[in-house]
Amino acid sequence: MVDMGYDVEDHKVVDPLFGDIEDYKKLLAAAKEKGLKLIIDFVPNHSSDLSVWFKLSEQRIEPYTDYYVWRDAKPINTTHSTVPNNWRCRFGGSAWEWNEKRQQYYLHQFAVQQPDLNYRSANVRKEMEMLFEGADFEDEPPNPDFKGGDNDAVSVLHIYTDRQPENYELIQSWRRLLDEYTKKDGVTRVMCTEDCVETTELVKYFGNSSSPGSHVPFYLLQAYADHEWNATTLDQYVHAEIDIYPEGSYNWVLDNHDNPRSSARFCEESMDSWNMLTLLMPGVASIYYGSELGMLDINPRHDQRQDPLNGAGTRSDPRDSSRAPMLWDHTKNVSRQLTNRGYHVHPNYWRGNVKSQEQDPSSHLNIFKRLVTLRKTPVAMHGDLKTYVLNTWVYMFTRSINDETIAVLMNVGSETEEICDLRITVKELPEIVYVHTASINSVIKIGDKVNFTGPECLYMRPQSGLVLAKSHGIAVSSSIVVLLATICSRMLL
């Protein structure tokens, strides 16, 4: 728990903090009974320095001698030496740590307690059945954009420690392994990868037709969006994926556990419109738990924080804020609810919880359920996508198939916006449409008819959203099961 569990001591067992392997098997069985699937977060880059592998490697006991990236000190003169090269740790400082037992440095791209595994070792690759650094260990070039106050991890350009060609080959080998299991039992395995870069780099994780790689390289830019984004920025974000990714692999990540929630980066009222975007764009929708409730970040005191490294230790905002327990009901015990990591619930638990929102037809949760139901219709699953920047702050996209069209409008600004003559811009919209879904702060409501033949204009409050449908008959049942997946860090299998 040095890095909230990413310092893995043993990849094959359960941390006693959470139970044991039998508890996991019960969880898996119960999930299957409910028609759920589990996503397992796999951390392949490193282990904990408490791992048996590391303890044996530092003693040079075979076959573990080369399980980690060890290097001799670099001589300065006849009496002094220094680190092997200038590689920087993601959490700041040198990426090399001296080990007295072995009398060598080991590489750690994250915390000192997280030594990097050596994937140039056939034993490691076999052990993991599954990352590489530059083989020559040359210094990395200085970053010309580095500012002195920044984390010194960005003082160099990571051309030898990030995205080495062998990493993509490794991903392809893991895909082959997963496909072999699928051939045996017919159960599909899906591999998702995480890398916080532009889509022009992310597409490399797909591999190629003869040697495919990741099914879904997560596109994480939306998790960093904030109130500075206007409609043009949002359109650029959308097209950065749909113009580059293969059509069957689009994916939209609204929030994750490393960043403030959208409700904090924008406002609680905005959550319905961002859920509209995430759920009704073509492709995979990744929903962080609580986003369907409009769940807010907590403000933990220093004595309540559980993340000692805080994503490199240089952030002013605690990563703990977005990790509060799920708000299930309004009982007094919920206000005392603490996970084993000590997080408290948000003070609005008494009204923002699942049970309370289930009873309110206009709640975030019931709006979310309507969107999930709409997501299952042919127009949302297979409809063509068109995008529009209606003005500086109003964004729109349509999905169309056969004679059915839905249109999503989002006011991402801070002022009420007036939308007139919409059919002049959007030819596929009929003269009369119906409001399928409206955000909690919308002027017009679910079921309202919008007539584009007259002089009327649409008025959209700040951060509001609308789903307009050509047909009044699109299914709107809300008695569905919502499947939520928490987006985890590093790599998901």
Tab-separated table of C-alpha atoms in Angstrom:
chain	number	residue	atom	x	y	z
A	1	MET	CA	0.000	0.000	0.000
A	2	VAL	CA	2.922	2.380	-0.547
A	3	ASP	CA	1.258	3.359	-3.832
A	4	MET	CA	-2.322	2.406	-2.957
A	5	GLY	CA	-1.821	-1.221	-3.995
A	6	TYR	CA	0.203	-0.696	-7.162
A	7	ASP	CA	3.285	-1.954	-5.334
A	8	VAL	CA	2.386	-5.619	-5.832
A	9	GLU	CA	4.053	-8.063	-3.472
A	10	ASP	CA	2.594	-11.162	-5.106
A	11	HIS	CA	0.679	-11.040	-8.406
A	12	LYS	CA	-1.046	-14.352	-7.723
A	13	VAL	CA	-2.720	-13.860	-4.339
A	14	VAL	CA	-5.093	-11.404	-2.671
A	15	ASP	CA	-3.824	-8.765	-0.247
A	16	PRO	CA	-5.049	-9.819	3.241
A	17	LEU	CA	-6.438	-6.293	3.588
A	18	PHE	CA	-9.209	-7.396	1.219
A	19	GLY	CA	-9.544	-11.076	2.178
A	20	ASP	CA	-8.118	-14.167	0.510
A	21	ILE	CA	-8.419	-16.115	-2.733
A	22	GLU	CA	-11.552	-17.894	-1.493
A	23	ASP	CA	-13.214	-14.515	-0.940
A	24	TYR	CA	-12.299	-13.606	-4.485
A	25	LYS	CA	-13.792	-16.826	-5.828
A	26	LYS	CA	-17.043	-16.113	-3.963
A	27	LEU	CA	-17.096	-12.601	-5.412
A	28	LEU	CA	-16.535	-13.974	-8.915
A	29	ALA	CA	-19.300	-16.560	-8.528
A	30	ALA	CA	-21.761	-13.987	-7.158
A	31	ALA	CA	-20.956	-11.588	-10.007
A	32	LYS	CA	-21.572	-14.285	-12.609
A	33	GLU	CA	-24.904	-15.130	-11.021
A	34	LYS	CA	-25.970	-11.514	-11.530
A	35	GLY	CA	-24.736	-11.424	-15.121
A	36	LEU	CA	-21.794	-9.179	-14.232
A	37	LYS	CA	-18.212	-9.463	-15.387
A	38	LEU	CA	-15.124	-8.456	-13.411
A	39	ILE	CA	-12.325	-6.278	-14.722
A	40	ILE	CA	-8.954	-7.247	-13.285
A	41	ASP	CA	-6.318	-4.522	-13.001
A	42	PHE	CA	-2.950	-5.967	-13.981
A	43	VAL	CA	0.227	-4.112	-12.941
A	44	PRO	CA	3.049	-5.530	-15.062
A	45	ASN	CA	5.711	-2.817	-14.911
A	46	HIS	CA	7.045	-3.471	-11.430
A	47	SER	CA	6.598	-5.302	-8.151
A	48	SER	CA	6.996	-4.284	-4.536
A	49	ASP	CA	10.495	-4.397	-3.081
A	50	LEU	CA	8.933	-6.792	-0.531
A	51	SER	CA	8.323	-9.342	-3.277
A	52	VAL	CA	10.132	-12.657	-2.910
A	53	TRP	CA	11.381	-12.145	-6.450
A	54	PHE	CA	13.143	-8.927	-5.477
A	55	LYS	CA	14.638	-10.371	-2.294
A	56	LEU	CA	16.081	-13.289	-4.255
A	57	SER	CA	17.257	-11.038	-7.065
A	58	GLU	CA	19.185	-8.727	-4.752
A	59	GLN	CA	20.976	-11.841	-3.447
A	60	ARG	CA	21.755	-12.955	-7.032
A	61	ILE	CA	19.933	-16.236	-6.552
A	62	GLU	CA	19.014	-17.885	-9.861
A	63	PRO	CA	16.823	-17.732	-11.805
A	64	TYR	CA	15.879	-14.392	-10.202
A	65	THR	CA	19.194	-12.582	-10.727
A	66	ASP	CA	17.987	-10.696	-13.798
A	67	TYR	CA	14.313	-10.335	-12.820
A	68	TYR	CA	14.875	-6.597	-12.261
A	69	VAL	CA	16.815	-3.855	-14.057
A	70	TRP	CA	20.167	-3.742	-12.270
A	71	ARG	CA	23.118	-1.566	-13.295
A	72	ASP	CA	26.555	-0.851	-11.914
A	73	ALA	CA	27.382	2.605	-10.637
A	74	LYS	CA	28.960	4.939	-13.214
A	75	PRO	CA	32.477	5.978	-12.173
A	76	ILE	CA	33.177	9.681	-11.811
A	77	ASN	CA	36.828	9.222	-10.867
A	78	THR	CA	38.923	6.630	-9.042
A	79	THR	CA	37.107	7.213	-5.741
A	80	HIS	CA	33.580	8.334	-6.584
A	81	SER	CA	30.699	7.071	-8.680
A	82	THR	CA	27.137	8.065	-9.467
A	83	VAL	CA	23.847	6.779	-10.901
A	84	PRO	CA	23.993	4.881	-14.231
A	85	ASN	CA	22.335	7.670	-16.249
A	86	ASN	CA	19.988	10.682	-15.994
A	87	TRP	CA	16.668	8.800	-16.099
A	88	ARG	CA	14.051	10.416	-13.846
A	89	CYS	CA	11.415	8.792	-11.669
A	90	ARG	CA	7.755	9.696	-12.423
A	91	PHE	CA	7.424	10.753	-8.789
A	92	GLY	CA	10.470	13.011	-8.971
A	93	GLY	CA	14.198	12.459	-8.441
A	94	SER	CA	16.465	9.843	-9.954
A	95	ALA	CA	14.941	6.620	-11.275
A	96	TRP	CA	17.869	4.695	-9.750
A	97	GLU	CA	18.213	3.455	-6.159
A	98	TRP	CA	21.368	1.988	-4.624
A	99	ASN	CA	21.027	-1.502	-3.122
A	100	GLU	CA	23.639	-2.355	-0.501
A	101	LYS	CA	23.122	-6.126	-0.648
A	102	ARG	CA	23.666	-6.371	-4.374
A	103	GLN	CA	26.045	-3.407	-4.646
A	104	GLN	CA	24.204	-2.155	-7.699
A	105	TYR	CA	21.493	0.329	-8.608
A	106	TYR	CA	18.000	-0.833	-9.530
A	107	LEU	CA	15.548	1.034	-11.753
A	108	HIS	CA	12.233	2.342	-10.372
A	109	GLN	CA	10.098	4.516	-12.622
A	110	PHE	CA	7.623	5.037	-9.798
A	111	ALA	CA	8.241	4.831	-6.028
A	112	VAL	CA	11.541	3.576	-4.598
A	113	GLN	CA	9.567	0.615	-3.257
A	114	GLN	CA	8.457	-0.309	-6.809
A	115	PRO	CA	11.477	-1.824	-8.641
A	116	ASP	CA	10.953	-2.247	-12.383
A	117	LEU	CA	10.775	-5.785	-13.718
A	118	ASN	CA	13.201	-6.655	-16.508
A	119	TYR	CA	11.213	-7.818	-19.530
A	120	ARG	CA	14.395	-8.524	-21.427
A	121	SER	CA	14.567	-11.590	-19.190
A	122	ALA	CA	12.866	-14.623	-20.727
A	123	ASN	CA	12.127	-15.807	-17.187
A	124	VAL	CA	10.183	-12.646	-16.375
A	125	ARG	CA	8.201	-12.806	-19.614
A	126	LYS	CA	7.339	-16.425	-18.900
A	127	GLU	CA	6.502	-15.678	-15.259
A	128	MET	CA	4.101	-12.907	-16.245
A	129	GLU	CA	3.198	-14.754	-19.478
A	130	MET	CA	3.124	-11.638	-20.852
A	131	LEU	CA	8.021	-3.548	-20.444
A	132	PHE	CA	11.029	-2.453	-21.859
A	133	GLU	CA	13.504	0.369	-21.448
A	134	GLY	CA	16.196	1.324	-23.940
A	135	ALA	CA	18.781	-1.448	-24.020
A	136	ASP	CA	21.800	0.849	-24.132
A	137	PHE	CA	20.856	2.924	-21.049
A	138	GLU	CA	21.844	6.188	-22.709
A	139	ASP	CA	21.056	9.537	-21.092
A	140	GLU	CA	17.774	11.057	-22.193
A	141	PRO	CA	17.879	14.503	-23.821
A	142	PRO	CA	16.836	17.580	-21.812
A	143	ASN	CA	13.300	18.864	-22.203
A	144	PRO	CA	13.500	22.428	-23.609
A	145	ASP	CA	10.064	23.226	-22.124
A	146	PHE	CA	11.013	22.252	-18.562
A	147	LYS	CA	10.385	24.915	-15.933
A	148	GLY	CA	12.288	24.787	-12.673
A	149	GLY	CA	9.202	24.501	-10.484
A	150	ASP	CA	7.893	21.432	-12.317
A	151	ASN	CA	8.346	17.837	-11.201
A	152	ASP	CA	11.843	17.017	-12.430
A	153	ALA	CA	10.427	13.885	-14.076
A	154	VAL	CA	9.678	16.177	-17.026
A	155	SER	CA	13.157	17.721	-17.080
A	156	VAL	CA	14.126	15.163	-19.738
A	157	LEU	CA	12.389	13.741	-22.804
A	158	HIS	CA	11.614	10.086	-22.059
A	159	ILE	CA	12.714	8.660	-25.391
A	160	TYR	CA	14.341	5.589	-23.817
A	161	THR	CA	11.925	4.859	-20.980
A	162	ASP	CA	8.512	5.484	-22.602
A	163	ARG	CA	6.775	3.601	-25.426
A	164	GLN	CA	9.671	1.490	-26.634
A	165	PRO	CA	8.867	-0.535	-29.778
A	166	GLU	CA	9.163	-3.761	-27.799
A	167	ASN	CA	6.279	-2.692	-25.565
A	168	TYR	CA	3.829	-2.837	-28.463
A	169	GLU	CA	5.187	-6.260	-29.414
A	170	LEU	CA	4.655	-7.343	-25.814
A	171	ILE	CA	1.028	-6.215	-25.934
A	172	GLN	CA	0.566	-8.290	-29.081
A	173	SER	CA	1.998	-11.349	-27.343
A	174	TRP	CA	-0.476	-10.912	-24.465
A	175	ARG	CA	-3.295	-10.628	-26.999
A	176	ARG	CA	-2.218	-13.938	-28.523
A	177	LEU	CA	-2.316	-15.484	-25.053
A	178	LEU	CA	-5.838	-14.184	-24.415
A	179	ASP	CA	-7.016	-15.366	-27.819
A	180	GLU	CA	-5.668	-18.843	-27.081
A	181	TYR	CA	-7.852	-19.022	-23.968
A	182	THR	CA	-10.839	-17.808	-25.976
A	183	LYS	CA	-10.305	-20.557	-28.547
A	184	LYS	CA	-10.343	-23.144	-25.757
A	185	ASP	CA	-13.632	-22.174	-24.084
A	186	GLY	CA	-15.327	-19.671	-26.403
A	187	VAL	CA	-15.342	-16.962	-23.709
A	188	THR	CA	-14.199	-13.605	-25.048
A	189	ARG	CA	-11.312	-11.909	-23.249
A	190	VAL	CA	-10.927	-8.159	-23.698
A	191	MET	CA	-7.677	-6.285	-23.076
A	192	CYS	CA	-7.714	-2.543	-22.406
A	193	THR	CA	-4.536	-0.502	-22.054
A	194	GLU	CA	-3.894	2.863	-20.458
A	195	ASP	CA	-1.469	5.495	-21.652
A	196	CYS	CA	-2.115	9.214	-21.220
A	197	VAL	CA	-1.095	10.358	-24.696
A	198	GLU	CA	-2.716	11.563	-27.904
A	199	THR	CA	-4.573	9.166	-30.179
A	200	THR	CA	-1.804	9.381	-32.774
A	201	GLU	CA	0.325	7.482	-30.247
A	202	LEU	CA	-2.465	5.324	-28.809
A	203	VAL	CA	-3.213	3.681	-32.166
A	204	LYS	CA	0.114	1.839	-31.933
A	205	TYR	CA	-1.396	-0.323	-29.177
A	206	PHE	CA	-3.869	-1.812	-31.688
A	207	GLY	CA	-1.146	-3.777	-33.440
A	208	ASN	CA	-2.074	-4.839	-36.974
A	209	SER	CA	-4.319	-7.302	-38.787
A	210	SER	CA	-1.799	-10.143	-38.620
A	211	SER	CA	-0.772	-9.446	-35.012
A	212	PRO	CA	-3.519	-7.557	-33.137
A	213	GLY	CA	-2.883	-5.896	-29.791
A	214	SER	CA	-5.129	-4.082	-27.337
A	215	HIS	CA	-8.862	-4.216	-27.991
A	216	VAL	CA	-9.377	-0.821	-26.321
A	217	PRO	CA	-6.496	1.609	-25.741
A	218	PHE	CA	-8.209	4.003	-23.343
A	219	TYR	CA	-8.565	7.593	-24.579
A	220	LEU	CA	-8.208	9.534	-21.334
A	221	LEU	CA	-8.179	13.175	-22.375
A	222	GLN	CA	-11.783	13.762	-21.231
A	223	ALA	CA	-10.777	12.944	-17.647
A	224	TYR	CA	-8.657	16.123	-17.769
A	225	ALA	CA	-11.315	18.390	-19.330
A	226	ASP	CA	-12.411	21.462	-17.390
A	227	HIS	CA	-14.563	24.572	-17.671
A	228	GLU	CA	-12.131	26.129	-20.145
A	229	TRP	CA	-13.300	23.690	-22.817
A	230	ASN	CA	-15.658	25.308	-25.323
A	231	ALA	CA	-17.628	23.631	-28.118
A	232	THR	CA	-14.685	23.798	-30.530
A	233	THR	CA	-12.356	22.176	-27.984
A	234	LEU	CA	-14.914	19.445	-27.393
A	235	ASP	CA	-15.268	18.814	-31.127
A	236	GLN	CA	-11.495	18.595	-31.503
A	237	TYR	CA	-11.411	16.062	-28.687
A	238	VAL	CA	-14.096	13.940	-30.375
A	239	HIS	CA	-12.485	14.054	-33.808
A	240	ALA	CA	-9.043	13.305	-32.426
A	241	GLU	CA	-10.468	9.844	-31.805
A	242	ILE	CA	-13.062	9.204	-34.511
A	243	ASP	CA	-10.729	10.414	-37.269
A	244	ILE	CA	-7.874	8.159	-36.140
A	245	TYR	CA	-9.200	5.116	-34.232
A	246	PRO	CA	-10.700	2.083	-35.960
A	247	GLU	CA	-14.472	2.500	-35.872
A	248	GLY	CA	-15.079	-0.551	-33.670
A	249	SER	CA	-12.724	0.680	-30.947
A	250	TYR	CA	-13.943	4.175	-30.087
A	251	ASN	CA	-14.054	4.683	-26.330
A	252	TRP	CA	-14.962	7.533	-23.997
A	253	VAL	CA	-13.604	7.798	-20.443
A	254	LEU	CA	-15.562	10.337	-18.423
A	255	ASP	CA	-13.705	10.152	-15.085
A	256	ASN	CA	-11.148	8.062	-13.256
A	257	HIS	CA	-9.585	7.639	-9.832
A	258	ASP	CA	-6.554	9.825	-10.535
A	259	ASN	CA	-8.357	13.094	-11.245
A	260	PRO	CA	-11.138	15.272	-9.833
A	261	ARG	CA	-14.570	14.172	-10.964
A	262	SER	CA	-16.358	15.981	-13.789
A	263	SER	CA	-18.753	17.318	-11.160
A	264	ALA	CA	-15.748	19.102	-9.608
A	265	ARG	CA	-14.083	20.202	-12.850
A	266	PHE	CA	-17.387	21.555	-14.165
A	267	CYS	CA	-20.331	21.423	-11.735
A	268	GLU	CA	-22.880	18.908	-10.468
A	269	GLU	CA	-25.512	20.228	-12.920
A	270	SER	CA	-23.254	19.329	-15.846
A	271	MET	CA	-23.170	15.596	-15.145
A	272	ASP	CA	-26.271	14.710	-17.169
A	273	SER	CA	-24.933	16.321	-20.338
A	274	TRP	CA	-21.500	14.688	-19.948
A	275	ASN	CA	-23.214	11.338	-19.422
A	276	MET	CA	-25.155	12.011	-22.645
A	277	LEU	CA	-21.885	12.451	-24.505
A	278	THR	CA	-20.208	9.404	-22.987
A	279	LEU	CA	-23.164	7.026	-23.402
A	280	LEU	CA	-24.474	8.112	-26.805
A	281	MET	CA	-21.249	8.463	-28.748
A	282	PRO	CA	-20.456	5.290	-30.720
A	283	GLY	CA	-18.124	2.916	-28.917
A	284	VAL	CA	-17.217	1.877	-25.383
A	285	ALA	CA	-18.453	4.024	-22.497
A	286	SER	CA	-16.320	3.887	-19.350
A	287	ILE	CA	-18.222	5.185	-16.334
A	288	TYR	CA	-16.473	5.789	-13.022
A	289	TYR	CA	-18.653	4.761	-10.094
A	290	GLY	CA	-20.819	7.619	-8.838
A	291	SER	CA	-20.884	9.524	-12.137
A	292	GLU	CA	-24.421	8.229	-12.645
A	293	LEU	CA	-25.358	9.957	-9.366
A	294	GLY	CA	-23.604	13.245	-10.058
A	295	MET	CA	-21.404	12.250	-7.138
A	296	LEU	CA	-19.158	15.015	-5.790
A	297	ASP	CA	-15.549	14.933	-4.640
A	298	ILE	CA	-14.873	14.920	-0.913
A	299	ASN	CA	-12.464	17.343	0.778
A	300	PRO	CA	-10.327	15.153	3.024
A	301	ARG	CA	-8.315	16.801	5.783
A	302	HIS	CA	-4.617	16.063	5.845
A	303	ASP	CA	-5.162	13.503	8.599
A	304	GLN	CA	-7.759	11.735	6.405
A	305	ARG	CA	-5.667	11.400	3.272
A	306	GLN	CA	-4.644	7.872	2.363
A	307	ASP	CA	-2.578	8.416	-0.786
A	308	PRO	CA	0.918	9.293	0.459
A	309	LEU	CA	2.463	9.736	-2.993
A	310	ASN	CA	-0.484	11.678	-4.442
A	311	GLY	CA	0.415	10.833	-8.013
A	312	ALA	CA	4.022	12.046	-7.711
A	313	GLY	CA	3.740	14.261	-4.659
A	314	THR	CA	3.767	17.495	-6.635
A	315	ARG	CA	0.001	17.915	-7.036
A	316	SER	CA	-1.836	20.518	-5.020
A	317	ASP	CA	-5.118	18.577	-5.216
A	318	PRO	CA	-5.313	15.225	-3.390
A	319	ARG	CA	-6.158	12.201	-5.505
A	320	ASP	CA	-8.131	10.957	-2.493
A	321	SER	CA	-10.922	13.434	-3.298
A	322	SER	CA	-12.464	11.303	-6.056
A	323	ARG	CA	-12.198	8.013	-4.141
A	324	ALA	CA	-14.957	8.354	-1.540
A	325	PRO	CA	-17.235	5.327	-0.945
A	326	MET	CA	-20.299	4.846	-3.126
A	327	LEU	CA	-23.447	6.515	-1.764
A	328	TRP	CA	-25.891	3.617	-1.489
A	329	ASP	CA	-28.517	4.946	0.941
A	330	HIS	CA	-29.226	7.618	3.547
A	331	THR	CA	-28.894	5.660	6.793
A	332	LYS	CA	-26.755	7.014	9.593
A	333	ASN	CA	-24.265	4.201	9.152
A	334	VAL	CA	-23.477	5.469	5.680
A	335	SER	CA	-22.226	8.735	7.161
A	336	ARG	CA	-19.843	6.676	9.272
A	337	GLN	CA	-18.918	4.424	6.395
A	338	LEU	CA	-15.196	3.988	6.081
A	339	THR	CA	-13.358	1.702	3.735
A	340	ASN	CA	-10.182	0.026	4.936
A	341	ARG	CA	-8.398	3.062	3.515
A	342	GLY	CA	-10.270	5.444	5.780
A	343	TYR	CA	-12.253	7.568	3.312
A	344	HIS	CA	-15.449	9.262	4.444
A	345	VAL	CA	-18.607	9.788	2.386
A	346	HIS	CA	-19.640	13.151	0.984
A	347	PRO	CA	-21.839	15.171	3.384
A	348	ASN	CA	-24.664	15.162	0.800
A	349	TYR	CA	-25.053	11.392	1.254
A	350	TRP	CA	-28.515	11.955	2.751
A	351	ARG	CA	-29.913	13.168	-0.595
A	352	GLY	CA	-27.383	12.139	-3.242
A	353	ASN	CA	-27.528	8.405	-2.617
A	354	VAL	CA	-28.851	5.638	-4.850
A	355	LYS	CA	-31.959	4.878	-2.806
A	356	SER	CA	-33.091	8.516	-2.714
A	357	GLN	CA	-32.403	9.073	-6.401
A	358	GLU	CA	-34.266	5.924	-7.405
A	359	GLN	CA	-37.418	7.500	-5.952
A	360	ASP	CA	-36.983	10.775	-7.853
A	361	PRO	CA	-37.957	10.496	-11.564
A	362	SER	CA	-35.868	13.544	-12.470
A	363	SER	CA	-32.714	12.490	-10.599
A	364	HIS	CA	-29.287	12.038	-12.166
A	365	LEU	CA	-29.640	8.281	-11.684
A	366	ASN	CA	-32.941	7.971	-13.518
A	367	ILE	CA	-31.705	10.230	-16.306
A	368	PHE	CA	-28.680	7.958	-16.578
A	369	LYS	CA	-30.932	4.896	-16.803
A	370	ARG	CA	-32.899	6.484	-19.647
A	371	LEU	CA	-29.647	7.094	-21.498
A	372	VAL	CA	-28.485	3.505	-21.004
A	373	THR	CA	-31.817	2.249	-22.366
A	374	LEU	CA	-31.490	4.554	-25.381
A	375	ARG	CA	-27.914	3.334	-25.827
A	376	LYS	CA	-29.300	-0.156	-26.498
A	377	THR	CA	-31.435	0.952	-29.461
A	378	PRO	CA	-30.282	0.513	-33.105
A	379	VAL	CA	-29.837	4.241	-33.678
A	380	ALA	CA	-27.413	4.551	-30.737
A	381	MET	CA	-25.636	1.258	-31.417
A	382	HIS	CA	-25.218	1.574	-35.177
A	383	GLY	CA	-26.215	5.099	-36.234
A	384	ASP	CA	-23.883	7.321	-38.258
A	385	LEU	CA	-22.233	10.138	-36.310
A	386	LYS	CA	-22.148	13.808	-37.269
A	387	THR	CA	-20.835	16.621	-35.053
A	388	TYR	CA	-21.634	20.342	-34.983
A	389	VAL	CA	-20.252	23.425	-33.251
A	390	LEU	CA	-23.453	25.497	-33.060
A	391	ASN	CA	-21.740	28.434	-31.366
A	392	THR	CA	-18.843	29.061	-29.015
A	393	TRP	CA	-20.416	27.157	-26.135
A	394	VAL	CA	-23.051	24.830	-27.621
A	395	TYR	CA	-21.996	21.469	-29.003
A	396	MET	CA	-24.185	19.024	-30.858
A	397	PHE	CA	-23.894	15.568	-32.362
A	398	THR	CA	-26.416	13.356	-34.147
A	399	ARG	CA	-26.757	9.619	-34.613
A	400	SER	CA	-28.838	8.477	-37.590
A	401	ILE	CA	-29.899	5.136	-39.019
A	402	ASN	CA	-32.570	4.485	-41.629
A	403	ASP	CA	-35.329	6.982	-40.811
A	404	GLU	CA	-34.433	7.500	-37.127
A	405	THR	CA	-32.263	10.327	-35.751
A	406	ILE	CA	-31.311	11.418	-32.259
A	407	ALA	CA	-29.528	14.676	-31.510
A	408	VAL	CA	-27.549	15.541	-28.377
A	409	LEU	CA	-27.067	19.214	-27.465
A	410	MET	CA	-24.705	20.391	-24.733
A	411	ASN	CA	-24.270	23.896	-23.376
A	412	VAL	CA	-20.778	23.714	-21.876
A	413	GLY	CA	-20.677	27.411	-21.045
A	414	SER	CA	-21.631	29.572	-18.064
A	415	GLU	CA	-24.487	31.530	-19.676
A	416	THR	CA	-27.929	30.683	-21.034
A	417	GLU	CA	-27.642	30.059	-24.779
A	418	GLU	CA	-30.263	30.654	-27.478
A	419	ILE	CA	-30.366	28.162	-30.369
A	420	CYS	CA	-32.362	29.262	-33.417
A	421	ASP	CA	-32.797	27.957	-36.980
A	422	LEU	CA	-31.304	24.604	-36.030
A	423	ARG	CA	-32.631	22.828	-39.131
A	424	ILE	CA	-30.637	25.135	-41.371
A	425	THR	CA	-27.466	23.667	-39.883
A	426	VAL	CA	-28.680	20.128	-39.176
A	427	LYS	CA	-30.459	18.862	-42.281
A	428	GLU	CA	-31.345	15.441	-40.875
A	429	LEU	CA	-33.575	16.911	-38.163
A	430	PRO	CA	-37.308	16.869	-38.998
A	431	GLU	CA	-39.591	19.846	-38.425
A	432	ILE	CA	-40.904	18.355	-35.192
A	433	VAL	CA	-38.808	16.492	-32.620
A	434	TYR	CA	-39.408	15.287	-29.096
A	435	VAL	CA	-37.309	15.640	-25.956
A	436	HIS	CA	-36.219	12.119	-25.121
A	437	THR	CA	-33.987	13.095	-22.188
A	438	ALA	CA	-33.298	16.412	-20.478
A	439	SER	CA	-30.743	17.258	-17.813
A	440	ILE	CA	-32.017	18.170	-14.358
A	441	ASN	CA	-31.425	21.856	-15.097
A	442	SER	CA	-33.043	21.942	-18.534
A	443	VAL	CA	-35.679	24.555	-19.413
A	444	ILE	CA	-37.649	22.044	-21.482
A	445	LYS	CA	-38.494	18.620	-20.119
A	446	ILE	CA	-38.834	15.002	-21.158
A	447	GLY	CA	-41.724	14.499	-23.568
A	448	ASP	CA	-41.919	18.120	-24.708
A	449	LYS	CA	-42.455	18.686	-28.436
A	450	VAL	CA	-40.102	21.033	-30.269
A	451	ASN	CA	-41.451	22.544	-33.482
A	452	PHE	CA	-38.806	23.896	-35.835
A	453	THR	CA	-41.313	25.248	-38.337
A	454	GLY	CA	-42.017	28.376	-36.283
A	455	PRO	CA	-39.866	31.222	-35.014
A	456	GLU	CA	-39.265	29.594	-31.635
A	457	CYS	CA	-35.729	29.147	-30.367
A	458	LEU	CA	-34.312	26.641	-27.899
A	459	TYR	CA	-33.045	28.106	-24.654
A	460	MET	CA	-30.397	26.113	-22.824
A	461	ARG	CA	-29.323	26.921	-19.295
A	462	PRO	CA	-25.605	26.789	-18.433
A	463	GLN	CA	-24.189	23.246	-18.376
A	464	SER	CA	-27.515	21.733	-19.493
A	465	GLY	CA	-28.043	18.971	-22.010
A	466	LEU	CA	-30.815	17.607	-24.243
A	467	VAL	CA	-31.465	14.483	-26.259
A	468	LEU	CA	-33.914	15.129	-29.088
A	469	ALA	CA	-35.511	12.262	-30.992
A	470	LYS	CA	-37.305	12.207	-34.314
A	471	SER	CA	-39.590	9.465	-33.087
A	472	HIS	CA	-41.751	9.684	-29.996
A	473	GLY	CA	-41.652	5.911	-29.772
A	474	ILE	CA	-38.028	5.242	-28.828
A	475	ALA	CA	-38.062	3.005	-25.764
A	476	VAL	CA	-37.688	4.978	-22.543
A	477	SER	CA	-38.157	2.253	-19.920
A	478	SER	CA	-36.006	2.860	-16.863
A	479	SER	CA	-36.272	-0.607	-15.280
A	480	ILE	CA	-32.823	-1.743	-16.351
A	481	VAL	CA	-29.620	-2.950	-14.797
A	482	VAL	CA	-26.758	-0.463	-15.017
A	483	LEU	CA	-23.307	-1.975	-15.283
A	484	LEU	CA	-20.546	0.256	-13.989
A	485	ALA	CA	-16.829	-0.207	-14.327
A	486	THR	CA	-14.225	1.727	-12.361
A	487	ILE	CA	-11.360	2.807	-14.582
A	488	CYS	CA	-8.160	1.676	-13.007
A	489	SER	CA	-4.624	2.788	-13.603
A	490	ARG	CA	-1.825	1.174	-15.608
A	491	MET	CA	-3.324	-1.763	-17.523
A	492	LEU	CA	-6.639	-3.586	-17.419
A	493	LEU	CA	-7.146	-7.180	-18.538
